[in-house]
Amino acid sequence: MKQNLGHFPKESNVCNCTNIRRASRALTQFYDECLSPSGLTVTRMGMLHQIMELKHPGISELAAAFRIDRTTMNRNLKALLADGLVILRAGQDARKKEVQLTELGTAKLQQAYGLWCQAQQDLEDYLGREELQQLRGSLAKLEALVP
Amino acid sequence: MKQNLGHFPKESNVCNCTNIRRASRALTQFYDECLSPSGLTVTRMGMLHQIMELKHPGISELAAAFRIDRTTMNRNLKALLADGLVILRAGQDARKKEVQLTELGTAKLQQAYGLWCQAQQDLEDYLGREELQQLRGSLAKLEALVP
DNA sequence: CAATATTAGGTGTATATACACTCATATTGT
DNA sequence: ACAATATGAGTGTATATACACCTAATATTG
């Protein structure tokens, strides 16, 4: 029975999950490359941007915005803390730690923003406006697969 | 100048890279959940599948198939080795280590295959055949962004 | 108001990923 | 034939990610 596997698909690119993971790695590398003059990666810039938008989010609140685990956000924040891009302040609720941008974090975000805009534009030029919109719609549906 | 950031986009879901990363996490969780009765994750099943297809690939060859770094594949293989799903054999070229499925690895792959088929079908039902094909096309283009 | 449940956060451990560097073994050019 | 270069693999370090388990503070409720 060991070699009775002839019904497995022959091509390697059939798994939708493998494909999106591969594309995700590629796009991450593309964006990181575009942002590299700022010293930020796309995950770090994304975190800084969310912190700015949400004003003084708690760690869990910030994690929810990215749909990542709370403990992942906790650890990702440590690098931003170490680099002086954010600070943590105790909220009125003594359990909560509010995340805030420092001046340096704000400056870095601003610096990265222009590069990010170009990356977004480059991607739109590459895929075409139509196809990019379609892709974004499909990605949103995939996100909804998890509660 | 510190607060001169009013031109930043207000919504959080504008970054295409953040979006694909989020979707990739979600789909990975979906597939892993589907495959969980087999004890394999989608990355592990993917590796086993590729090892089967490529016959006796070297580590770098296997990594190239996933477009991941060679050293990443090296480390991911260690878990499969530890679980007895694969073995490494020296090739004729003494530098090369050929990866082979064990009987246990083959059996696990076979067990996971049915669950994976169902996941693929569920996703197609969820997105629709048309949209899934479009998505796969776009993902392939994104992969091509890196050399 | 005391007991309990919920919420916010932190740590240990594990997987997935990449880069810089190293080592050993081919292959090749002169 | 031998030096220079290619190639295949391994390690150290770092980021990104999640789950199980823990602590502390607040909220709820009998």
mmCIF file of C-alpha atoms (C1' of nucleotides) in Angstrom:
data_model
loop_
_atom_site.group_PDB
_atom_site.id
_atom_site.type_symbol
_atom_site.label_atom_id
_atom_site.label_comp_id
_atom_site.label_asym_id
_atom_site.label_seq_id
_atom_site.Cartn_x
_atom_site.Cartn_y
_atom_site.Cartn_z
ATOM 1 C CA MET A 1 0.000 0.000 0.000
ATOM 2 C CA LYS A 2 2.994 2.206 0.546
ATOM 3 C CA GLN A 3 3.295 3.373 -3.058
ATOM 4 C CA ASN A 4 -0.400 3.478 -3.866
ATOM 5 C CA LEU A 5 -0.418 7.245 -4.164
ATOM 6 C CA GLY A 6 -0.842 7.715 -7.873
ATOM 7 C CA HIS A 7 -3.940 9.817 -7.374
ATOM 8 C CA PHE A 8 -2.022 12.658 -5.756
ATOM 9 C CA PRO A 9 -1.964 15.771 -7.904
ATOM 10 C CA LYS A 10 1.160 16.012 -10.004
ATOM 11 C CA GLU A 11 1.724 19.743 -10.040
ATOM 12 C CA SER A 12 3.074 21.422 -6.991
ATOM 13 C CA ASN A 13 1.009 24.584 -7.064
ATOM 14 C CA VAL A 14 -2.367 23.105 -6.296
ATOM 15 C CA CYS A 15 -2.599 23.916 -2.615
ATOM 16 C CA ASN A 16 -4.325 27.246 -2.151
ATOM 17 C CA CYS A 17 -2.848 27.650 1.285
ATOM 18 C CA THR A 18 0.698 26.968 0.158
ATOM 19 C CA ASN A 19 0.141 29.428 -2.666
ATOM 20 C CA ILE A 20 -1.048 32.261 -0.483
ATOM 21 C CA ARG A 21 1.791 31.652 1.955
ATOM 22 C CA ARG A 22 4.271 31.809 -0.886
ATOM 23 C CA ALA A 23 2.716 34.989 -2.261
ATOM 24 C CA SER A 24 2.640 36.490 1.209
ATOM 25 C CA ARG A 25 6.358 35.894 1.646
ATOM 26 C CA ALA A 26 7.049 37.413 -1.760
ATOM 27 C CA LEU A 27 4.966 40.516 -1.171
ATOM 28 C CA THR A 28 6.481 40.967 2.281
ATOM 29 C CA GLN A 29 9.939 40.860 0.761
ATOM 30 C CA PHE A 30 8.853 43.357 -1.878
ATOM 31 C CA TYR A 31 7.461 45.826 0.657
ATOM 32 C CA ASP A 32 10.372 45.365 3.050
ATOM 33 C CA GLU A 33 12.717 46.121 0.203
ATOM 34 C CA CYS A 34 10.754 49.244 -0.731
ATOM 35 C CA LEU A 35 10.725 50.435 2.887
ATOM 36 C CA SER A 36 14.332 49.569 3.635
ATOM 37 C CA PRO A 37 15.655 53.152 3.337
ATOM 38 C CA SER A 38 13.473 54.011 6.347
ATOM 39 C CA GLY A 39 14.830 51.159 8.448
ATOM 40 C CA LEU A 40 11.296 49.869 8.996
ATOM 41 C CA THR A 41 9.790 46.613 7.843
ATOM 42 C CA VAL A 42 6.211 46.464 6.682
ATOM 43 C CA THR A 43 5.091 44.815 9.926
ATOM 44 C CA ARG A 44 6.735 47.512 12.012
ATOM 45 C CA MET A 45 5.375 50.312 9.890
ATOM 46 C CA GLY A 46 1.954 48.702 10.078
ATOM 47 C CA MET A 47 2.134 48.590 13.850
ATOM 48 C CA LEU A 48 3.215 52.221 14.100
ATOM 49 C CA HIS A 49 0.424 53.230 11.759
ATOM 50 C CA GLN A 50 -2.215 51.406 13.777
ATOM 51 C CA ILE A 51 -0.928 52.870 17.021
ATOM 52 C CA MET A 52 -1.325 56.309 15.500
ATOM 53 C CA GLU A 53 -4.840 55.595 14.274
ATOM 54 C CA LEU A 54 -6.130 53.990 17.428
ATOM 55 C CA LYS A 55 -4.709 56.803 19.613
ATOM 56 C CA HIS A 56 -3.777 54.943 22.805
ATOM 57 C CA PRO A 57 -4.621 51.299 22.150
ATOM 58 C CA GLY A 58 -4.027 48.526 24.619
ATOM 59 C CA ILE A 59 -1.917 45.628 23.427
ATOM 60 C CA SER A 60 -4.895 43.334 22.882
ATOM 61 C CA GLU A 61 -6.770 46.035 21.017
ATOM 62 C CA LEU A 62 -3.805 46.540 18.736
ATOM 63 C CA ALA A 63 -3.481 42.810 18.166
ATOM 64 C CA ALA A 64 -7.166 42.601 17.257
ATOM 65 C CA ALA A 65 -6.659 45.208 14.542
ATOM 66 C CA PHE A 66 -4.125 42.924 12.883
ATOM 67 C CA ARG A 67 -5.980 39.752 13.762
ATOM 68 C CA ILE A 68 -2.865 38.372 15.342
ATOM 69 C CA ASP A 69 -2.504 36.771 18.711
ATOM 70 C CA ARG A 70 -2.221 39.106 21.667
ATOM 71 C CA THR A 71 1.049 37.501 22.736
ATOM 72 C CA THR A 72 2.502 37.946 19.260
ATOM 73 C CA MET A 73 1.769 41.644 19.430
ATOM 74 C CA ASN A 74 3.315 41.767 22.867
ATOM 75 C CA ARG A 75 6.545 40.396 21.491
ATOM 76 C CA ASN A 76 6.539 42.416 18.304
ATOM 77 C CA LEU A 77 6.150 45.550 20.380
ATOM 78 C CA LYS A 78 9.297 44.757 22.320
ATOM 79 C CA ALA A 79 11.453 45.485 19.288
ATOM 80 C CA LEU A 80 9.711 48.841 18.784
ATOM 81 C CA LEU A 81 10.202 49.609 22.472
ATOM 82 C CA ALA A 82 13.861 48.687 22.316
ATOM 83 C CA ASP A 83 14.310 51.009 19.341
ATOM 84 C CA GLY A 84 12.501 53.829 21.138
ATOM 85 C CA LEU A 85 9.720 54.051 18.560
ATOM 86 C CA VAL A 86 6.903 53.515 21.072
ATOM 87 C CA ILE A 87 6.363 53.701 24.801
ATOM 88 C CA LEU A 88 3.958 51.877 27.100
ATOM 89 C CA ARG A 89 2.000 53.871 29.669
ATOM 90 C CA ALA A 90 -0.238 52.531 32.394
ATOM 91 C CA GLY A 91 -3.879 53.374 31.761
ATOM 92 C CA GLN A 92 -6.479 54.275 34.384
ATOM 93 C CA ASP A 93 -7.306 50.607 34.417
ATOM 94 C CA ALA A 94 -4.183 49.313 36.088
ATOM 95 C CA ARG A 95 -4.246 46.148 34.000
ATOM 96 C CA LYS A 96 -4.002 48.024 30.755
ATOM 97 C CA LYS A 97 -0.849 49.317 29.105
ATOM 98 C CA GLU A 98 -1.459 51.965 26.522
ATOM 99 C CA VAL A 99 0.834 52.063 23.516
ATOM 100 C CA GLN A 100 1.965 55.445 22.245
ATOM 101 C CA LEU A 101 4.239 56.613 19.473
ATOM 102 C CA THR A 102 7.342 58.505 20.495
ATOM 103 C CA GLU A 103 8.562 61.450 18.449
ATOM 104 C CA LEU A 104 11.107 59.146 16.892
ATOM 105 C CA GLY A 105 8.384 56.634 16.069
ATOM 106 C CA THR A 106 6.283 59.348 14.478
ATOM 107 C CA ALA A 107 9.245 60.560 12.439
ATOM 108 C CA LYS A 108 10.097 57.052 11.273
ATOM 109 C CA LEU A 109 6.498 56.439 10.292
ATOM 110 C CA GLN A 110 6.446 59.630 8.311
ATOM 111 C CA GLN A 111 9.675 58.706 6.595
ATOM 112 C CA ALA A 112 8.363 55.262 5.694
ATOM 113 C CA TYR A 113 5.041 56.605 4.488
ATOM 114 C CA GLY A 114 6.340 57.991 1.235
ATOM 115 C CA LEU A 115 8.120 54.749 0.429
ATOM 116 C CA TRP A 116 5.017 52.777 1.287
ATOM 117 C CA CYS A 117 2.867 54.927 -1.037
ATOM 118 C CA GLN A 118 5.263 54.170 -3.846
ATOM 119 C CA ALA A 119 5.123 50.447 -3.088
ATOM 120 C CA GLN A 120 1.330 50.549 -3.147
ATOM 121 C CA GLN A 121 1.419 52.394 -6.467
ATOM 122 C CA ASP A 122 3.994 50.039 -7.931
ATOM 123 C CA LEU A 123 1.847 47.078 -6.995
ATOM 124 C CA GLU A 124 -1.227 48.652 -8.539
ATOM 125 C CA ASP A 125 0.722 49.325 -11.722
ATOM 126 C CA TYR A 126 1.989 45.768 -11.715
ATOM 127 C CA LEU A 127 -1.328 43.997 -11.183
ATOM 128 C CA GLY A 128 -3.640 46.591 -12.671
ATOM 129 C CA ARG A 129 -6.256 48.528 -10.721
ATOM 130 C CA GLU A 130 -9.031 46.114 -11.579
ATOM 131 C CA GLU A 131 -7.178 42.984 -10.579
ATOM 132 C CA LEU A 132 -5.831 44.537 -7.388
ATOM 133 C CA GLN A 133 -9.336 45.469 -6.285
ATOM 134 C CA GLN A 134 -10.546 41.952 -7.009
ATOM 135 C CA LEU A 135 -7.625 40.536 -5.054
ATOM 136 C CA ARG A 136 -8.304 42.766 -2.066
ATOM 137 C CA GLY A 137 -11.898 41.606 -2.046
ATOM 138 C CA SER A 138 -10.905 37.964 -2.071
ATOM 139 C CA LEU A 139 -8.352 38.490 0.703
ATOM 140 C CA ALA A 140 -11.030 40.113 2.842
ATOM 141 C CA LYS A 141 -13.219 37.053 2.373
ATOM 142 C CA LEU A 142 -10.371 34.782 3.404
ATOM 143 C CA GLU A 143 -9.811 36.775 6.581
ATOM 144 C CA ALA A 144 -13.407 36.103 7.479
ATOM 145 C CA LEU A 145 -12.679 32.373 7.584
ATOM 146 C CA VAL A 146 -11.481 32.720 11.154
ATOM 147 C CA PRO A 147 -13.650 34.076 13.952
ATOM 148 C CA MET B 1 6.026 68.857 12.473
ATOM 149 C CA LYS B 2 5.367 65.973 14.797
ATOM 150 C CA GLN B 3 1.619 65.927 14.316
ATOM 151 C CA ASN B 4 1.598 66.889 10.658
ATOM 152 C CA LEU B 5 0.293 63.477 9.624
ATOM 153 C CA GLY B 6 -3.249 64.259 8.670
ATOM 154 C CA HIS B 7 -2.695 62.896 5.172
ATOM 155 C CA PHE B 8 -2.258 59.334 6.398
ATOM 156 C CA PRO B 9 -5.072 57.080 5.267
ATOM 157 C CA LYS B 10 -7.781 56.711 7.869
ATOM 158 C CA GLU B 11 -8.820 53.121 7.350
ATOM 159 C CA SER B 12 -6.578 50.360 8.532
ATOM 160 C CA ASN B 13 -7.014 47.958 5.658
ATOM 161 C CA VAL B 14 -5.236 49.905 2.980
ATOM 162 C CA CYS B 15 -1.895 48.142 3.004
ATOM 163 C CA ASN B 16 -1.909 45.343 0.459
ATOM 164 C CA CYS B 17 0.944 43.607 2.191
ATOM 165 C CA THR B 18 -0.689 43.706 5.615
ATOM 166 C CA ASN B 19 -3.856 42.386 4.002
ATOM 167 C CA ILE B 20 -2.231 39.419 2.345
ATOM 168 C CA ARG B 21 -0.354 38.596 5.522
ATOM 169 C CA ARG B 22 -3.602 38.663 7.462
ATOM 170 C CA ALA B 23 -5.352 36.507 4.875
ATOM 171 C CA SER B 24 -2.417 34.114 4.833
ATOM 172 C CA ARG B 25 -2.627 33.640 8.589
ATOM 173 C CA ALA B 26 -6.359 33.057 8.351
ATOM 174 C CA LEU B 27 -6.134 30.512 5.549
ATOM 175 C CA THR B 28 -3.284 28.721 7.302
ATOM 176 C CA GLN B 29 -5.407 28.422 10.421
ATOM 177 C CA PHE B 30 -8.290 27.141 8.317
ATOM 178 C CA TYR B 31 -6.196 24.472 6.600
ATOM 179 C CA ASP B 32 -4.429 23.480 9.809
ATOM 180 C CA GLU B 33 -7.798 23.030 11.448
ATOM 181 C CA CYS B 34 -9.023 20.905 8.544
ATOM 182 C CA LEU B 35 -5.883 18.751 8.656
ATOM 183 C CA SER B 36 -5.708 18.459 12.424
ATOM 184 C CA PRO B 37 -7.131 14.901 12.596
ATOM 185 C CA SER B 38 -4.033 13.778 10.672
ATOM 186 C CA GLY B 39 -1.633 15.468 13.077
ATOM 187 C CA LEU B 40 -0.071 17.369 10.177
ATOM 188 C CA THR B 41 -0.061 21.086 9.544
ATOM 189 C CA VAL B 42 -0.388 22.421 6.041
ATOM 190 C CA THR B 43 3.312 23.282 5.885
ATOM 191 C CA ARG B 44 4.302 19.789 6.933
ATOM 192 C CA MET B 45 1.909 18.141 4.558
ATOM 193 C CA GLY B 46 3.179 20.407 1.819
ATOM 194 C CA MET B 47 6.740 19.374 2.517
ATOM 195 C CA LEU B 48 5.884 15.679 2.525
ATOM 196 C CA HIS B 49 3.995 16.107 -0.729
ATOM 197 C CA GLN B 50 6.891 17.846 -2.430
ATOM 198 C CA ILE B 51 9.347 15.248 -1.200
ATOM 199 C CA MET B 52 7.165 12.595 -2.784
ATOM 200 C CA GLU B 53 6.897 14.457 -6.062
ATOM 201 C CA LEU B 54 10.537 15.339 -6.398
ATOM 202 C CA LYS B 55 11.640 11.782 -5.591
ATOM 203 C CA HIS B 56 14.913 12.328 -3.736
ATOM 204 C CA PRO B 57 15.342 16.092 -3.563
ATOM 205 C CA GLY B 58 18.230 17.806 -1.866
ATOM 206 C CA ILE B 59 17.375 20.326 0.796
ATOM 207 C CA SER B 60 18.014 23.323 -1.437
ATOM 208 C CA GLU B 61 15.974 21.811 -4.236
ATOM 209 C CA LEU B 62 13.091 21.286 -1.878
ATOM 210 C CA ALA B 63 13.386 24.829 -0.563
ATOM 211 C CA ALA B 64 13.326 26.182 -4.115
ATOM 212 C CA ALA B 65 10.025 24.438 -4.757
ATOM 213 C CA PHE B 66 8.470 26.422 -1.910
ATOM 214 C CA ARG B 67 10.467 29.540 -2.636
ATOM 215 C CA ILE B 68 11.660 29.607 0.922
ATOM 216 C CA ASP B 69 15.162 30.019 2.171
ATOM 217 C CA ARG B 70 17.322 26.921 2.149
ATOM 218 C CA THR B 71 18.071 27.313 5.848
ATOM 219 C CA THR B 72 14.375 27.563 6.653
ATOM 220 C CA MET B 73 13.780 24.267 4.920
ATOM 221 C CA ASN B 74 16.703 22.778 6.785
ATOM 222 C CA ARG B 75 15.075 23.668 10.077
ATOM 223 C CA ASN B 76 11.554 22.725 9.079
ATOM 224 C CA LEU B 77 12.845 19.312 8.067
ATOM 225 C CA LYS B 78 14.235 18.728 11.536
ATOM 226 C CA ALA B 79 10.743 18.416 12.956
ATOM 227 C CA LEU B 80 9.798 15.877 10.282
ATOM 228 C CA LEU B 81 13.014 13.981 11.000
ATOM 229 C CA ALA B 82 12.334 13.985 14.727
ATOM 230 C CA ASP B 83 8.855 12.583 14.090
ATOM 231 C CA GLY B 84 10.244 9.895 11.791
ATOM 232 C CA LEU B 85 8.328 11.118 8.745
ATOM 233 C CA VAL B 86 11.416 11.568 6.589
ATOM 234 C CA ILE B 87 15.035 10.447 6.495
ATOM 235 C CA LEU B 88 18.138 12.052 5.057
ATOM 236 C CA ARG B 89 20.497 9.942 2.965
ATOM 237 C CA ALA B 90 23.865 10.945 1.587
ATOM 238 C CA GLY B 91 23.805 11.245 -2.194
ATOM 239 C CA GLN B 92 26.581 10.324 -4.584
ATOM 240 C CA ASP B 93 27.674 13.903 -4.285
ATOM 241 C CA ALA B 94 28.966 13.869 -0.743
ATOM 242 C CA ARG B 95 27.713 17.410 -0.138
ATOM 243 C CA LYS B 96 24.144 16.531 -0.883
ATOM 244 C CA LYS B 97 21.641 15.026 1.521
ATOM 245 C CA GLU B 98 18.671 13.469 -0.187
ATOM 246 C CA VAL B 99 15.341 13.688 1.567
ATOM 247 C CA GLN B 100 13.084 10.642 1.489
ATOM 248 C CA LEU B 101 9.702 9.818 2.938
ATOM 249 C CA THR B 102 9.569 7.017 5.465
ATOM 250 C CA GLU B 103 6.668 4.593 5.481
ATOM 251 C CA LEU B 104 5.224 6.552 8.369
ATOM 252 C CA GLY B 105 5.613 9.771 6.402
ATOM 253 C CA THR B 106 3.890 8.240 3.411
ATOM 254 C CA ALA B 107 1.055 6.979 5.583
ATOM 255 C CA LYS B 108 0.610 10.352 7.261
ATOM 256 C CA LEU B 109 0.571 12.083 3.904
ATOM 257 C CA GLN B 110 -2.057 9.698 2.653
ATOM 258 C CA GLN B 111 -4.147 10.274 5.750
ATOM 259 C CA ALA B 112 -3.891 14.048 5.394
ATOM 260 C CA TYR B 113 -4.664 13.959 1.688
ATOM 261 C CA GLY B 114 -8.383 13.309 2.085
ATOM 262 C CA LEU B 115 -8.713 16.099 4.610
ATOM 263 C CA TRP B 116 -6.782 18.438 2.350
ATOM 264 C CA CYS B 117 -9.058 17.651 -0.606
ATOM 265 C CA GLN B 118 -12.029 18.568 1.517
ATOM 266 C CA ALA B 119 -10.378 21.837 2.562
ATOM 267 C CA GLN B 120 -9.681 22.682 -1.071
ATOM 268 C CA GLN B 121 -13.277 21.928 -1.963
ATOM 269 C CA ASP B 122 -14.643 23.907 0.972
ATOM 270 C CA LEU B 123 -12.593 26.892 -0.082
ATOM 271 C CA GLU B 124 -13.805 26.629 -3.655
ATOM 272 C CA ASP B 125 -17.384 26.449 -2.426
ATOM 273 C CA TYR B 126 -16.779 29.430 -0.185
ATOM 274 C CA LEU B 127 -15.167 31.736 -2.754
ATOM 275 C CA GLY B 128 -16.731 30.329 -5.888
ATOM 276 C CA ARG B 129 -14.821 28.617 -8.674
ATOM 277 C CA GLU B 130 -14.469 31.762 -10.704
ATOM 278 C CA GLU B 131 -13.132 33.920 -7.903
ATOM 279 C CA LEU B 132 -10.769 31.224 -6.667
ATOM 280 C CA GLN B 133 -9.225 30.910 -10.119
ATOM 281 C CA GLN B 134 -8.806 34.662 -10.334
ATOM 282 C CA LEU B 135 -7.218 34.688 -6.889
ATOM 283 C CA ARG B 136 -4.786 31.931 -7.791
ATOM 284 C CA GLY B 137 -3.749 33.865 -10.866
ATOM 285 C CA SER B 138 -3.077 36.998 -8.856
ATOM 286 C CA LEU B 139 -1.116 35.075 -6.241
ATOM 287 C CA ALA B 140 1.069 33.615 -8.970
ATOM 288 C CA LYS B 141 1.825 37.112 -10.208
ATOM 289 C CA LEU B 142 2.771 38.221 -6.716
ATOM 290 C CA GLU B 143 5.174 35.312 -6.362
ATOM 291 C CA ALA B 144 6.938 36.561 -9.446
ATOM 292 C CA LEU B 145 7.782 39.805 -7.650
ATOM 293 C CA VAL B 146 10.840 38.158 -6.136
ATOM 294 C CA PRO B 147 13.606 36.611 -8.219
ATOM 295 C "C1'" DC C 1 -19.100 42.378 50.943
ATOM 296 C "C1'" DA C 2 -16.876 38.118 49.892
ATOM 297 C "C1'" DA C 3 -16.528 34.682 46.256
ATOM 298 C "C1'" DT C 4 -16.158 34.212 41.548
ATOM 299 C "C1'" DA C 5 -15.683 35.348 36.785
ATOM 300 C "C1'" DT C 6 -13.719 38.218 33.355
ATOM 301 C "C1'" DT C 7 -10.131 40.911 31.419
ATOM 302 C "C1'" DA C 8 -5.270 42.636 30.465
ATOM 303 C "C1'" DG C 9 -1.015 41.301 30.260
ATOM 304 C "C1'" DG C 10 3.385 38.201 30.549
ATOM 305 C "C1'" DT C 11 6.304 33.748 29.877
ATOM 306 C "C1'" DG C 12 7.648 29.177 28.169
ATOM 307 C "C1'" DT C 13 7.773 26.668 24.277
ATOM 308 C "C1'" DA C 14 7.208 25.620 19.448
ATOM 309 C "C1'" DT C 15 6.941 26.503 14.371
ATOM 310 C "C1'" DA C 16 8.012 29.367 10.288
ATOM 311 C "C1'" DT C 17 10.957 32.458 8.234
ATOM 312 C "C1'" DA C 18 15.470 34.863 6.563
ATOM 313 C "C1'" DC C 19 20.273 36.657 6.595
ATOM 314 C "C1'" DA C 20 25.226 36.478 7.565
ATOM 315 C "C1'" DC C 21 28.682 33.479 8.218
ATOM 316 C "C1'" DT C 22 31.197 28.985 8.098
ATOM 317 C "C1'" DC C 23 32.639 24.373 6.433
ATOM 318 C "C1'" DA C 24 33.214 20.771 3.225
ATOM 319 C "C1'" DT C 25 33.050 19.078 -1.295
ATOM 320 C "C1'" DA C 26 32.800 19.475 -6.128
ATOM 321 C "C1'" DT C 27 34.025 21.813 -10.625
ATOM 322 C "C1'" DT C 28 36.759 24.567 -13.580
ATOM 323 C "C1'" DG C 29 40.391 27.386 -15.695
ATOM 324 C "C1'" DT C 30 45.049 27.848 -16.530
ATOM 325 C "C1'" DA D 1 47.567 19.197 -11.193
ATOM 326 C "C1'" DC D 2 46.380 22.758 -8.484
ATOM 327 C "C1'" DA D 3 44.446 27.149 -7.255
ATOM 328 C "C1'" DA D 4 40.125 29.678 -7.661
ATOM 329 C "C1'" DT D 5 35.392 29.291 -7.689
ATOM 330 C "C1'" DA D 6 30.721 26.793 -7.364
ATOM 331 C "C1'" DT D 7 27.656 24.432 -4.651
ATOM 332 C "C1'" DG D 8 25.316 22.003 -0.704
ATOM 333 C "C1'" DA D 9 24.651 22.103 3.868
ATOM 334 C "C1'" DG D 10 24.798 23.751 8.916
ATOM 335 C "C1'" DT D 11 24.687 27.450 12.825
ATOM 336 C "C1'" DG D 12 23.950 31.876 15.200
ATOM 337 C "C1'" DT D 13 20.858 35.296 15.527
ATOM 338 C "C1'" DA D 14 16.637 37.768 14.686
ATOM 339 C "C1'" DT D 15 11.644 38.492 13.514
ATOM 340 C "C1'" DA D 16 6.855 36.776 13.171
ATOM 341 C "C1'" DT D 17 3.523 33.798 14.802
ATOM 342 C "C1'" DA D 18 0.438 30.961 18.151
ATOM 343 C "C1'" DC D 19 -0.911 28.066 22.138
ATOM 344 C "C1'" DA D 20 -0.911 26.735 27.035
ATOM 345 C "C1'" DC D 21 -0.361 28.385 31.261
ATOM 346 C "C1'" DC D 22 0.309 32.067 34.797
ATOM 347 C "C1'" DT D 23 -0.486 36.617 37.510
ATOM 348 C "C1'" DA D 24 -2.812 40.682 38.650
ATOM 349 C "C1'" DA D 25 -6.655 43.764 38.538
ATOM 350 C "C1'" DT D 26 -11.353 44.730 37.765
ATOM 351 C "C1'" DA D 27 -16.272 43.461 37.383
ATOM 352 C "C1'" DT D 28 -20.204 40.645 38.725
ATOM 353 C "C1'" DT D 29 -23.122 38.385 41.645
ATOM 354 C "C1'" DG D 30 -25.079 35.608 45.578
#
